[in-house]
Short mmCIF file of C-alpha atoms and ligand atoms in Angstrom, two decimals:
data_model
loop_
_atom_site.label_atom_id
_atom_site.label_comp_id
_atom_site.label_asym_id
_atom_site.label_seq_id
_atom_site.Cartn_x
_atom_site.Cartn_y
_atom_site.Cartn_z
CA MET L 1 18.21 15.00 11.89
CA ILE L 2 19.14 18.27 14.03
CA TYR L 3 20.66 21.11 13.37
CA PHE L 4 21.51 23.85 15.44
CA LEU L 5 20.66 28.21 14.79
CA THR L 6 21.63 30.90 16.12
CA LEU L 7 17.92 33.30 17.32
CA LYS L 8 17.46 35.95 18.82
CA ILE L 9 15.02 36.31 22.21
CA ASP L 10 15.11 38.70 24.19
CA ASN L 11 17.93 40.15 21.73
CA LYS L 12 20.12 38.15 22.97
CA LYS L 13 21.39 36.19 20.65
CA THR L 14 20.89 32.33 21.52
CA LYS L 15 22.02 29.00 20.16
CA VAL L 16 19.54 26.46 19.67
CA LYS L 17 18.45 22.72 19.31
CA LEU L 18 16.12 22.31 15.33
CA LEU L 19 14.52 19.05 15.54
CA ILE L 20 12.16 17.29 13.78
CA LEU L 21 9.57 15.79 16.25
CA LYS L 22 10.23 12.73 16.08
CA ASP L 23 13.96 13.12 17.90
CA ILE L 24 12.25 14.63 20.67
CA LEU L 25 9.62 12.04 20.94
CA ASP L 26 12.00 9.27 21.19
CA ASN L 27 15.36 10.71 23.13
CA LYS L 28 12.52 12.58 25.64
CA LYS L 29 14.98 12.38 28.70
CA ASP L 30 18.17 13.51 26.76
CA TYR L 31 15.50 17.12 26.03
CA LEU L 32 14.14 17.24 29.11
CA ASN L 33 14.60 21.06 30.66
CA LYS L 34 16.79 22.01 27.53
CA GLU L 35 15.98 24.97 24.62
CA ILE L 36 14.32 23.76 21.15
CA LYS L 37 13.43 25.25 18.23
CA LEU L 38 10.48 22.92 16.60
CA ASP L 39 8.80 24.47 12.98
CA GLY L 40 4.92 22.49 12.66
CA TRP L 41 0.78 23.41 12.00
CA VAL L 42 -1.48 23.24 14.74
CA LYS L 43 -3.65 21.12 14.88
CA ASN L 44 -5.47 22.00 17.73
CA VAL L 45 -5.63 24.40 20.61
CA ARG L 46 -6.90 25.63 23.67
CA THR L 47 -7.00 28.96 25.29
CA SER L 48 -7.95 30.53 28.31
CA LYS L 49 -7.49 34.20 29.01
CA ASN L 50 -4.09 34.31 30.26
CA ILE L 51 -2.71 30.99 29.15
CA GLY L 52 -3.06 28.25 25.57
CA PHE L 53 -1.91 24.91 24.87
CA ILE L 54 -1.62 24.06 21.04
CA GLU L 55 -1.15 20.01 20.39
CA LEU L 56 2.00 20.79 17.74
CA ASN L 57 3.28 18.57 15.32
CA ASP L 58 5.66 18.80 11.99
CA GLY L 59 5.46 14.98 10.13
CA SER L 60 7.95 13.03 11.70
CA ASP L 61 5.94 10.89 13.82
CA PHE L 62 2.60 10.22 14.67
CA LYS L 63 1.92 11.91 17.62
CA SER L 64 1.71 15.25 18.18
CA ILE L 65 2.86 17.12 21.34
CA GLN L 66 1.52 20.08 23.34
CA ILE L 67 2.81 23.04 23.59
CA VAL L 68 1.53 24.93 26.52
CA PHE L 69 2.02 29.36 26.12
CA ASP L 70 0.69 31.86 28.68
CA ASN L 71 0.91 35.83 28.02
CA SER L 72 3.84 36.83 28.44
CA LEU L 73 5.19 35.98 25.15
CA GLU L 74 4.80 39.55 23.47
CA ASN L 75 2.04 38.82 20.48
CA TYR L 76 0.26 36.58 23.42
CA ASN L 77 -2.36 37.49 21.71
CA ASN L 78 -1.93 37.04 18.56
CA ILE L 79 -1.26 33.98 19.26
CA LYS L 80 -4.33 33.47 20.67
CA LYS L 81 -6.43 33.60 17.31
CA ILE L 82 -4.17 31.49 15.28
CA THR L 83 -6.02 28.57 14.18
CA ILE L 84 -5.75 24.82 12.80
CA GLY L 85 -3.66 24.06 10.10
CA SER L 86 -1.47 26.57 10.41
CA SER L 87 2.38 26.16 10.11
CA ILE L 88 3.97 28.11 12.85
CA SER L 89 7.76 28.31 14.68
CA ILE L 90 8.20 27.24 18.07
CA VAL L 91 11.39 27.46 20.77
CA GLY L 92 10.90 26.54 24.03
CA ASP L 93 11.05 24.19 26.96
CA LEU L 94 11.00 20.89 26.98
CA ILE L 95 9.77 20.22 30.22
CA LYS L 96 7.62 17.23 32.37
CA SER L 97 4.00 18.09 31.76
CA LEU L 98 1.06 18.97 35.27
CA ASN L 99 -0.69 17.08 33.53
CA ASP L 100 -1.41 13.21 33.46
CA ASN L 101 -2.46 13.36 29.59
CA GLN L 102 0.74 14.00 28.56
CA GLU L 103 3.85 12.91 29.90
CA PHE L 104 6.66 16.18 28.25
CA GLU L 105 4.65 19.58 27.03
CA ILE L 106 6.88 22.53 25.91
CA LYS L 107 6.66 25.44 27.56
CA ALA L 108 6.96 28.16 25.15
CA LYS L 109 9.57 31.14 24.84
CA SER L 110 8.32 32.14 21.75
CA ILE L 111 5.76 31.43 18.77
CA ASN L 112 6.79 32.70 15.03
CA ILE L 113 3.45 32.36 12.49
CA ILE L 114 4.72 31.54 9.47
CA CYS L 115 1.40 31.00 7.76
CA LYS L 116 -1.80 31.64 9.50
CA ASN L 117 -4.61 29.59 7.78
CA ASN L 118 -7.57 31.47 5.75
CA GLU L 119 -10.28 31.14 7.80
CA ASP L 120 -11.89 28.84 5.06
CA TYR L 121 -10.10 25.57 5.90
CA PRO L 122 -12.10 22.41 4.55
CA LEU L 123 -10.19 20.12 8.24
CA GLN L 124 -11.95 21.49 10.93
CA LYS L 125 -11.58 19.75 14.40
CA LYS L 126 -15.18 17.80 13.06
CA ARG L 127 -14.55 13.98 11.20
CA HIS L 128 -14.93 13.59 8.04
CA THR L 129 -16.51 11.38 5.95
CA LEU L 130 -13.77 9.56 3.78
CA GLU L 131 -16.07 9.82 0.47
CA TYR L 132 -16.27 14.16 1.29
CA LEU L 133 -12.18 14.24 2.02
CA ARG L 134 -11.28 12.22 -1.53
CA ASN L 135 -12.73 15.40 -3.06
CA ILE L 136 -9.89 16.66 -1.11
CA ALA L 137 -7.45 14.73 -1.86
CA HIS L 138 -4.77 17.12 -2.19
CA LEU L 139 -5.98 18.62 2.04
CA ARG L 140 -6.92 14.45 2.91
CA PRO L 141 -3.06 13.74 3.85
CA ARG L 142 -2.85 15.81 6.98
CA THR L 143 -6.36 14.30 8.79
CA ASN L 144 -4.71 12.34 11.04
CA THR L 145 -6.58 9.00 9.16
CA PHE L 146 -4.67 9.53 5.87
CA LYS L 147 -2.03 10.79 8.16
CA ALA L 148 -1.56 6.90 9.39
CA ILE L 149 -2.69 5.28 6.62
CA PHE L 150 0.53 6.69 4.45
CA ARG L 151 2.44 5.91 7.23
CA ILE L 152 1.78 2.50 6.96
CA ARG L 153 2.36 2.37 3.43
CA SER L 154 5.80 3.14 3.52
CA ILE L 155 6.34 1.04 5.99
CA THR L 156 4.98 -1.54 4.39
CA SER L 157 6.72 -1.12 0.98
CA TYR L 158 10.22 -0.96 2.95
CA ALA L 159 9.13 -3.81 4.17
CA ILE L 160 8.16 -5.61 1.37
CA HIS L 161 12.12 -4.56 0.58
CA LYS L 162 13.95 -5.20 3.20
CA PHE L 163 12.46 -9.27 2.71
CA PHE L 164 13.08 -9.78 -0.98
CA ASN L 165 16.69 -8.08 -0.57
CA ASP L 166 17.62 -10.70 2.95
CA SER L 167 15.99 -13.39 0.83
CA GLY L 168 19.12 -12.33 -2.28
CA PHE L 169 16.19 -11.47 -4.73
CA TYR L 170 17.17 -8.44 -6.92
CA TYR L 171 15.21 -6.14 -7.42
CA ILE L 172 14.98 -5.09 -10.77
CA ASN L 173 12.76 -2.65 -12.71
CA THR L 174 10.79 -3.64 -15.39
CA PRO L 175 8.60 -1.22 -18.76
CA ILE L 176 6.59 0.77 -17.98
CA ILE L 177 5.39 1.45 -21.70
CA THR L 178 5.12 -2.02 -23.59
CA THR L 179 3.94 -3.49 -26.75
CA SER L 180 2.73 -7.14 -24.95
CA ASP L 181 0.09 -7.55 -23.05
CA CYS L 182 0.76 -9.72 -19.66
CA GLU L 183 -2.22 -10.72 -18.86
CA GLY L 184 -4.02 -11.16 -22.36
CA ALA L 185 -7.42 -9.76 -21.72
CA GLY L 186 -7.12 -7.40 -23.81
CA GLU L 187 -7.15 -4.08 -20.37
CA MET L 188 -4.48 -1.98 -21.50
CA PHE L 189 -4.04 1.57 -21.72
CA SER L 190 -2.39 2.58 -25.53
CA VAL L 191 1.14 5.43 -25.45
CA GLU L 192 1.41 6.64 -28.49
CA LYS L 193 1.31 10.39 -29.48
CA SER L 194 3.67 12.56 -27.85
CA LYS L 195 0.97 15.59 -27.96
CA ASN L 196 3.81 17.90 -30.13
CA ASN L 197 3.79 16.06 -32.72
CA ASN L 198 1.05 13.86 -34.34
CA LYS L 199 2.74 10.79 -34.70
CA ASN L 200 3.32 7.74 -33.57
CA PHE L 201 5.83 7.86 -31.66
CA PHE L 202 7.17 4.34 -30.84
CA GLY L 203 6.42 4.01 -34.40
CA LYS L 204 4.21 0.96 -33.35
CA GLU L 205 1.18 0.29 -30.34
CA THR L 206 2.38 0.54 -27.29
CA PHE L 207 0.45 0.24 -24.23
CA LEU L 208 0.85 1.05 -20.59
CA THR L 209 2.13 -1.99 -18.82
CA VAL L 210 -0.25 -4.36 -16.60
CA SER L 211 1.52 -6.08 -14.77
CA GLY L 212 5.92 -6.42 -15.23
CA GLN L 213 5.96 -10.55 -15.38
CA LEU L 214 7.43 -10.52 -18.53
CA SER L 215 10.36 -9.50 -18.58
CA ALA L 216 10.89 -10.12 -15.15
CA GLU L 217 11.12 -14.05 -16.16
CA THR L 218 13.25 -13.38 -18.66
CA LEU L 219 16.27 -12.00 -15.77
CA ILE L 220 16.10 -15.76 -13.65
CA TYR L 221 18.36 -16.66 -16.40
CA SER L 222 20.66 -14.74 -15.06
CA LEU L 223 19.81 -13.70 -11.78
CA ARG L 224 17.90 -16.72 -9.80
CA ASN L 225 15.53 -14.63 -7.42
CA VAL L 226 14.33 -11.05 -8.60
CA TYR L 227 11.79 -8.99 -7.82
CA THR L 228 9.23 -6.24 -9.28
CA PHE L 229 8.12 -3.02 -7.67
CA GLY L 230 6.51 -0.69 -9.58
CA PRO L 231 2.69 0.70 -10.85
CA THR L 232 1.70 -1.17 -13.07
CA PHE L 233 -2.08 -0.11 -14.81
CA ARG L 234 -5.42 -1.50 -15.88
CA ALA L 235 -8.26 0.00 -18.33
CA GLU L 236 -10.32 -2.76 -16.14
CA ASN L 237 -14.17 -1.51 -16.36
CA SER L 238 -14.84 -2.79 -12.65
CA ASN L 239 -15.41 -0.42 -10.57
CA THR L 240 -15.46 -1.30 -7.24
CA PRO L 241 -14.25 -1.27 -3.99
CA ARG L 242 -10.26 -3.02 -4.12
CA HIS L 243 -9.94 -1.73 -8.73
CA ALA L 244 -8.17 0.55 -9.83
CA ALA L 245 -6.77 2.18 -13.36
CA GLU L 246 -3.71 1.99 -11.44
CA PHE L 247 -1.80 0.53 -8.18
CA TRP L 248 1.69 -0.60 -7.48
CA MET L 249 2.06 -4.25 -7.84
CA ILE L 250 4.57 -6.56 -6.82
CA GLU L 251 6.07 -9.16 -8.53
CA PRO L 252 8.89 -12.03 -7.23
CA GLU L 253 9.62 -14.57 -9.84
CA MET L 254 11.61 -17.52 -9.13
CA ALA L 255 13.89 -20.18 -11.42
CA PHE L 256 13.51 -23.74 -10.21
CA VAL L 257 10.53 -22.62 -8.19
CA ASP L 258 7.61 -24.92 -8.54
CA LEU L 259 3.52 -23.77 -7.68
CA ARG L 260 4.18 -24.78 -3.79
CA GLY L 261 7.78 -23.23 -3.48
CA CYS L 262 6.43 -20.02 -4.70
CA MET L 263 2.64 -20.31 -2.04
CA ASN L 264 5.76 -21.05 0.84
CA CYS L 265 7.11 -17.67 -0.62
CA ALA L 266 4.63 -15.50 -0.51
CA GLU L 267 3.43 -16.88 3.79
CA LYS L 268 6.14 -15.41 4.54
CA MET L 269 6.86 -11.86 2.57
CA LEU L 270 3.42 -11.51 3.93
CA ARG L 271 4.03 -12.87 7.71
CA SER L 272 7.57 -11.32 7.99
CA VAL L 273 5.90 -7.49 6.37
CA VAL L 274 2.98 -7.60 8.57
CA SER L 275 5.54 -8.32 12.13
CA TYR L 276 7.15 -6.01 10.42
CA VAL L 277 4.49 -3.35 10.16
CA LEU L 278 3.56 -4.91 13.84
CA LYS L 279 6.76 -3.35 15.39
CA ASN L 280 7.29 0.34 12.87
CA ALA L 281 3.81 1.35 12.65
CA LYS L 282 2.69 1.03 16.16
CA ASP L 283 0.77 4.01 17.23
CA GLU L 284 -0.45 3.93 13.02
CA LEU L 285 -1.78 -0.04 14.06
CA ASP L 286 -3.40 1.59 17.06
CA PHE L 287 -5.59 4.56 15.44
CA CYS L 288 -6.53 2.62 12.76
CA ASN L 289 -8.01 -0.21 15.34
CA LYS L 290 -9.37 2.32 17.23
CA PHE L 291 -11.07 4.40 14.34
CA ILE L 292 -11.36 2.51 11.35
CA ASN L 293 -11.71 -1.88 12.57
CA ASN L 294 -11.18 -2.98 15.23
CA ASN L 295 -10.23 -6.32 14.57
CA ILE L 296 -6.77 -5.09 12.51
CA ILE L 297 -4.70 -5.94 15.13
CA GLU L 298 -5.62 -9.68 16.73
CA ARG L 299 -6.02 -9.47 12.57
CA LEU L 300 -2.83 -9.80 12.21
CA GLU L 301 -1.39 -10.90 15.04
CA ASN L 302 -3.02 -14.19 14.11
CA ILE L 303 -1.09 -14.66 11.23
CA ILE L 304 1.77 -14.54 12.60
CA ASP L 305 2.23 -17.73 14.08
CA SER L 306 -0.67 -18.76 11.77
CA LYS L 307 -0.02 -21.94 9.08
CA PHE L 308 -2.21 -20.58 5.94
CA LYS L 309 -5.08 -22.78 4.76
CA ILE L 310 -4.36 -24.34 0.88
CA MET L 311 -8.17 -25.21 -0.82
CA GLU L 312 -8.30 -26.69 -4.47
CA TYR L 313 -10.34 -24.25 -6.78
CA THR L 314 -12.81 -27.79 -7.32
CA ASP L 315 -13.12 -27.58 -3.85
CA ALA L 316 -14.31 -24.09 -3.27
CA ILE L 317 -16.82 -24.66 -5.81
CA GLU L 318 -18.32 -27.51 -3.69
CA ILE L 319 -17.81 -25.22 -0.88
CA LEU L 320 -19.50 -22.64 -1.67
CA LYS L 321 -22.40 -25.26 -3.18
CA GLU L 322 -22.85 -26.15 -0.22
CA SER L 323 -22.47 -23.35 2.33
CA LYS L 324 -27.01 -23.08 0.16
CA ARG L 325 -25.87 -19.63 0.08
CA GLU L 326 -27.89 -16.85 -2.14
CA PHE L 327 -24.85 -15.36 -4.43
CA GLU L 328 -25.23 -12.58 -7.02
CA TYR L 329 -23.71 -14.87 -9.25
CA ASP L 330 -24.33 -19.02 -9.62
CA VAL L 331 -21.64 -20.62 -9.37
CA GLU L 332 -20.23 -23.72 -10.60
CA TRP L 333 -17.00 -25.51 -11.67
CA GLY L 334 -15.99 -23.08 -14.06
CA ILE L 335 -16.83 -19.73 -12.81
CA ASP L 336 -14.53 -17.61 -12.21
CA LEU L 337 -14.79 -16.49 -7.79
CA GLN L 338 -16.33 -13.42 -7.59
CA THR L 339 -15.65 -11.03 -4.51
CA GLU L 340 -19.02 -12.02 -2.04
CA HIS L 341 -17.57 -15.50 -3.15
CA GLU L 342 -14.28 -14.35 -1.65
CA LYS L 343 -15.81 -12.95 1.30
CA PHE L 344 -17.13 -16.61 2.12
CA LEU L 345 -14.86 -18.59 1.61
CA THR L 346 -12.73 -15.73 3.63
CA ASN L 347 -14.32 -14.23 6.43
CA GLU L 348 -16.51 -17.04 7.14
CA PHE L 349 -15.22 -20.70 6.01
CA ALA L 350 -11.27 -20.65 6.93
CA LYS L 351 -11.84 -17.06 9.14
CA SER L 352 -8.17 -16.33 7.99
CA PRO L 353 -6.30 -16.01 5.11
CA LEU L 354 -6.85 -18.50 2.64
CA PHE L 355 -4.63 -20.16 -0.47
CA ILE L 356 -7.28 -21.26 -3.86
CA VAL L 357 -4.99 -23.76 -5.82
CA ASN L 358 -5.37 -24.91 -9.11
CA TYR L 359 -8.46 -22.84 -11.69
CA PRO L 360 -9.91 -24.06 -14.44
CA LYS L 361 -7.57 -23.37 -17.54
CA ASN L 362 -10.26 -22.14 -19.89
CA ILE L 363 -10.03 -18.27 -16.76
CA LYS L 364 -6.73 -18.04 -16.03
CA ALA L 365 -3.90 -15.70 -18.33
CA PHE L 366 -1.50 -18.57 -21.05
CA TYR L 367 1.44 -18.53 -19.21
CA MET L 368 0.43 -20.14 -16.14
CA ARG L 369 1.54 -23.87 -16.49
CA MET L 370 -0.70 -26.75 -17.78
CA ASN L 371 -1.34 -29.11 -14.90
CA ASN L 372 -1.58 -32.86 -15.90
CA ASP L 373 -5.24 -32.95 -15.62
CA ASN L 374 -5.62 -31.30 -18.93
CA LYS L 375 -8.32 -29.04 -17.52
CA THR L 376 -6.00 -27.25 -14.41
CA VAL L 377 -3.79 -24.72 -13.95
CA ALA L 378 -0.89 -24.97 -12.36
CA ALA L 379 -2.36 -21.39 -10.78
CA MET L 380 -2.12 -19.31 -6.27
CA ASP L 381 -4.60 -16.63 -4.85
CA LEU L 382 -4.30 -15.67 -1.57
CA LEU L 383 -7.30 -14.46 -0.04
CA VAL L 384 -8.13 -13.34 2.90
CA PRO L 385 -10.92 -11.46 4.99
CA ASP L 386 -12.18 -8.49 3.56
CA VAL L 387 -10.02 -7.57 1.73
CA GLY L 388 -10.24 -11.03 -0.56
CA GLU L 389 -7.96 -11.42 -3.42
CA ILE L 390 -3.88 -9.92 -2.79
CA ILE L 391 -2.09 -12.35 -3.94
CA GLY L 392 -2.13 -13.77 -7.62
CA GLY L 393 0.06 -16.40 -9.08
CA SER L 394 2.02 -19.39 -10.60
CA GLN L 395 3.92 -21.91 -12.61
CA ARG L 396 4.68 -21.31 -15.41
CA GLU L 397 4.23 -22.33 -18.12
CA GLU L 398 8.07 -24.23 -19.22
CA ARG L 399 7.29 -26.05 -22.36
CA TYR L 400 7.56 -24.01 -25.62
CA GLU L 401 5.03 -26.87 -26.92
CA ILE L 402 2.73 -26.51 -24.68
CA LEU L 403 3.23 -22.57 -23.73
CA LEU L 404 3.06 -21.44 -28.27
CA ASP L 405 0.11 -24.05 -28.10
CA LYS L 406 -1.89 -21.94 -25.36
CA ILE L 407 -1.24 -19.36 -27.29
CA LYS L 408 -2.99 -19.25 -30.17
CA LYS L 409 -5.70 -20.78 -28.22
CA ASP L 410 -5.59 -17.22 -26.63
CA LYS L 411 -5.87 -15.22 -30.55
CA LEU L 412 -3.17 -14.24 -28.26
CA ASP L 413 -1.11 -12.75 -31.26
CA GLU L 414 2.51 -14.53 -31.63
CA LYS L 415 4.25 -12.60 -32.66
CA ASP L 416 4.26 -10.94 -30.09
CA TYR L 417 5.51 -12.37 -27.74
CA TRP L 418 8.83 -14.26 -29.74
CA TRP L 419 10.84 -13.18 -26.12
CA TYR L 420 9.06 -15.55 -24.40
CA LEU L 421 8.86 -18.41 -26.28
CA ASP L 422 12.93 -18.13 -26.22
CA LEU L 423 12.56 -18.70 -22.68
CA ARG L 424 11.18 -21.86 -23.75
CA LYS L 425 13.97 -22.76 -25.96
CA TYR L 426 17.78 -22.01 -24.45
CA GLY L 427 17.87 -22.92 -20.78
CA SER L 428 14.06 -23.73 -19.85
CA VAL L 429 14.03 -24.67 -15.99
CA ILE L 430 10.77 -24.95 -14.08
CA HIS L 431 9.70 -21.35 -12.24
CA SER L 432 7.36 -19.75 -10.23
CA GLY L 433 6.30 -16.53 -9.21
CA PHE L 434 3.62 -13.93 -8.18
CA GLY L 435 1.87 -10.20 -7.93
CA MET L 436 0.17 -8.91 -4.56
CA GLY L 437 -1.12 -5.70 -4.90
CA LEU L 438 0.09 -2.70 -2.20
CA GLU L 439 -2.84 -0.78 -2.40
CA ARG L 440 -4.88 -4.14 -1.49
CA LEU L 441 -2.27 -5.48 0.95
CA VAL L 442 -2.16 -2.30 2.51
CA MET L 443 -6.00 -2.48 3.34
CA TYR L 444 -5.57 -5.48 4.69
CA LEU L 445 -3.07 -3.72 7.22
CA THR L 446 -5.23 -0.67 7.96
CA GLY L 447 -9.10 -1.91 7.62
CA ILE L 448 -9.58 1.16 5.04
CA SER L 449 -12.35 -0.92 3.26
CA ASN L 450 -12.22 1.41 -0.23
CA ILE L 451 -9.22 1.32 -2.80
CA ARG L 452 -9.33 4.59 -3.15
CA ASP L 453 -8.17 5.42 0.42
CA VAL L 454 -5.11 4.26 0.78
CA ILE L 455 -3.13 5.90 -2.56
CA PRO L 456 -3.48 9.48 -1.72
CA TYR L 457 -4.04 10.14 -5.80
CA PRO L 458 -6.39 7.13 -7.31
CA ARG L 459 -7.19 6.65 -10.66
CA THR L 460 -10.33 5.00 -11.38
CA VAL L 461 -13.07 4.73 -13.72
CA ASN L 462 -14.45 8.51 -14.38
CA SER L 463 -12.31 9.61 -12.18
CA ALA L 464 -8.66 10.81 -12.04
CA ASN L 465 -8.38 13.83 -10.15
CA PHE L 466 -5.67 15.70 -9.79
O1 4AD R 1 -3.80 -11.41 -10.52
P1 4AD R 1 -2.82 -11.01 -11.41
O2 4AD R 1 -3.84 -9.86 -12.58
O3 4AD R 1 -1.69 -11.40 -11.70
C1 4AD R 1 -0.97 -10.20 -12.39
O4 4AD R 1 -1.06 -9.55 -13.34
C2 4AD R 1 -0.33 -11.91 -12.41
N1 4AD R 1 0.63 -10.85 -14.26
C3 4AD R 1 1.87 -11.58 -11.44
C4 4AD R 1 2.26 -12.57 -11.36
O5 4AD R 1 1.95 -13.79 -11.93
N2 4AD R 1 4.00 -11.59 -11.46
O6 4AD R 1 -2.26 -9.70 -10.11
C5 4AD R 1 -1.89 -9.31 -9.34
C6 4AD R 1 -2.12 -8.69 -8.90
C7 4AD R 1 -4.02 -9.52 -7.86
O7 4AD R 1 -4.35 -10.06 -6.48
C8 4AD R 1 -4.26 -7.92 -6.79
O8 4AD R 1 -3.45 -7.44 -5.89
C9 4AD R 1 -3.79 -7.06 -7.12
O9 4AD R 1 -1.80 -7.11 -8.69
N3 4AD R 1 -4.55 -5.99 -8.47
C10 4AD R 1 -4.87 -5.32 -8.32
N4 4AD R 1 -4.99 -4.40 -7.77
C11 4AD R 1 -5.47 -3.13 -7.59
N5 4AD R 1 -6.57 -2.43 -8.30
C12 4AD R 1 -6.63 -3.27 -9.75
N6 4AD R 1 -6.92 -3.40 -11.26
C13 4AD R 1 -6.45 -4.23 -9.65
N7 4AD R 1 -5.76 -5.82 -10.39
C14 4AD R 1 -4.92 -6.90 -9.69
MG1 MG R 2 -5.58 -12.47 -10.37
#
């Protein structure tokens, strides 16, 4: 993106290029010894009597550039007092740096202050804790940590769309306001009245969706492979570092695909996303590796060429029992795996991403396909070190009678699911899909350990600020 702008410098009209920093950093040789104009924010400033250095960033690149200015600037004394976070506009020449710390720098010919920061700017040079920064969620994107995280989040989202698009999936959008509880767990927020008018807007009970899966399933009968990528909401009373009340989920759904095919898709997707992010978010990952978790790059590189392990739920229970660990929650066949169990299985036992398959039917949702043993369902969860579950999926029950029976047994109202049951009457086929939490994935990619720090404005139990 290059714009030209005519400016008056030393009373002469001069045409200068208005650039974004990314262009300059990507094409340094082309811009060398040329005059450029950059707008941005002061990341740091150092001055002495006759010379000063500003680290400038304009948001287009993770890296900043050094601006050198001296007392030939008529407003030198003002610029010397510039504070971190202020917005400025500079014109200068890109030159080879005289110093070893950087290759290039800009020798300023003019610097205009757009907005000088108040002295009480909360983000001074020192490193703040993530907890403190949560209270200033409107300012925290300006720190290097959040700049890295939110850039990785964006690059990851693109990589996910790219993978599904390249693999022949159609991107679909499913309702956010819904009448049915996809997971059957009653963890839905209700949406009823308008603020102006106390009447029930839809004439019936409606909720924010907990998952787009059931609606997505209806589209595979004409588009075969589809995926959603949208916000989901859960009124779960779990105040943990990995649960949010509002999060983003990616949900592919595939016709003629069984549980094994579904796991293959999840594995391929994750590998493709990780390799895209490793390539396209290098500076950001280097930063995370240095300041957040020194293990992440190695861990991500490792998953590119290793097959993910697969373990039966029943075997996982045996392994947990044999571990002789003192878990807070007792281990026995039939329990839902807790974070501590998942952590043991991935961090210590498998030391890699791990699929757990064939869970007891009683702890999983009604739509999962019953296995021949009548005790387990064709479910899979993908667990990764540190984060635990990032993907949950299954083969779907495609047999009408068995599905209806399960809906009744789970005490769901079959009237709410008439259209879902219809799919089992008209052209029913085996099919499967999964859901991946975007925030959980970003936690895995960045090494961040609290979900509140991978979404700009987190919503959790008792907290919906900003
Ligand atoms: O395992 P879950 O509940 O599965 C479903 O919702 C299925 N309908 C998905 C499908 O088969 N289409 O959720 C899927 C993923 C989890 O593995 C986790 O990554 C994420 O969504 N997730 C959450 N992320 C943040 N906060 C929460 N409260 C989450 N609940 C689930
Ligand atoms: Mg799950």
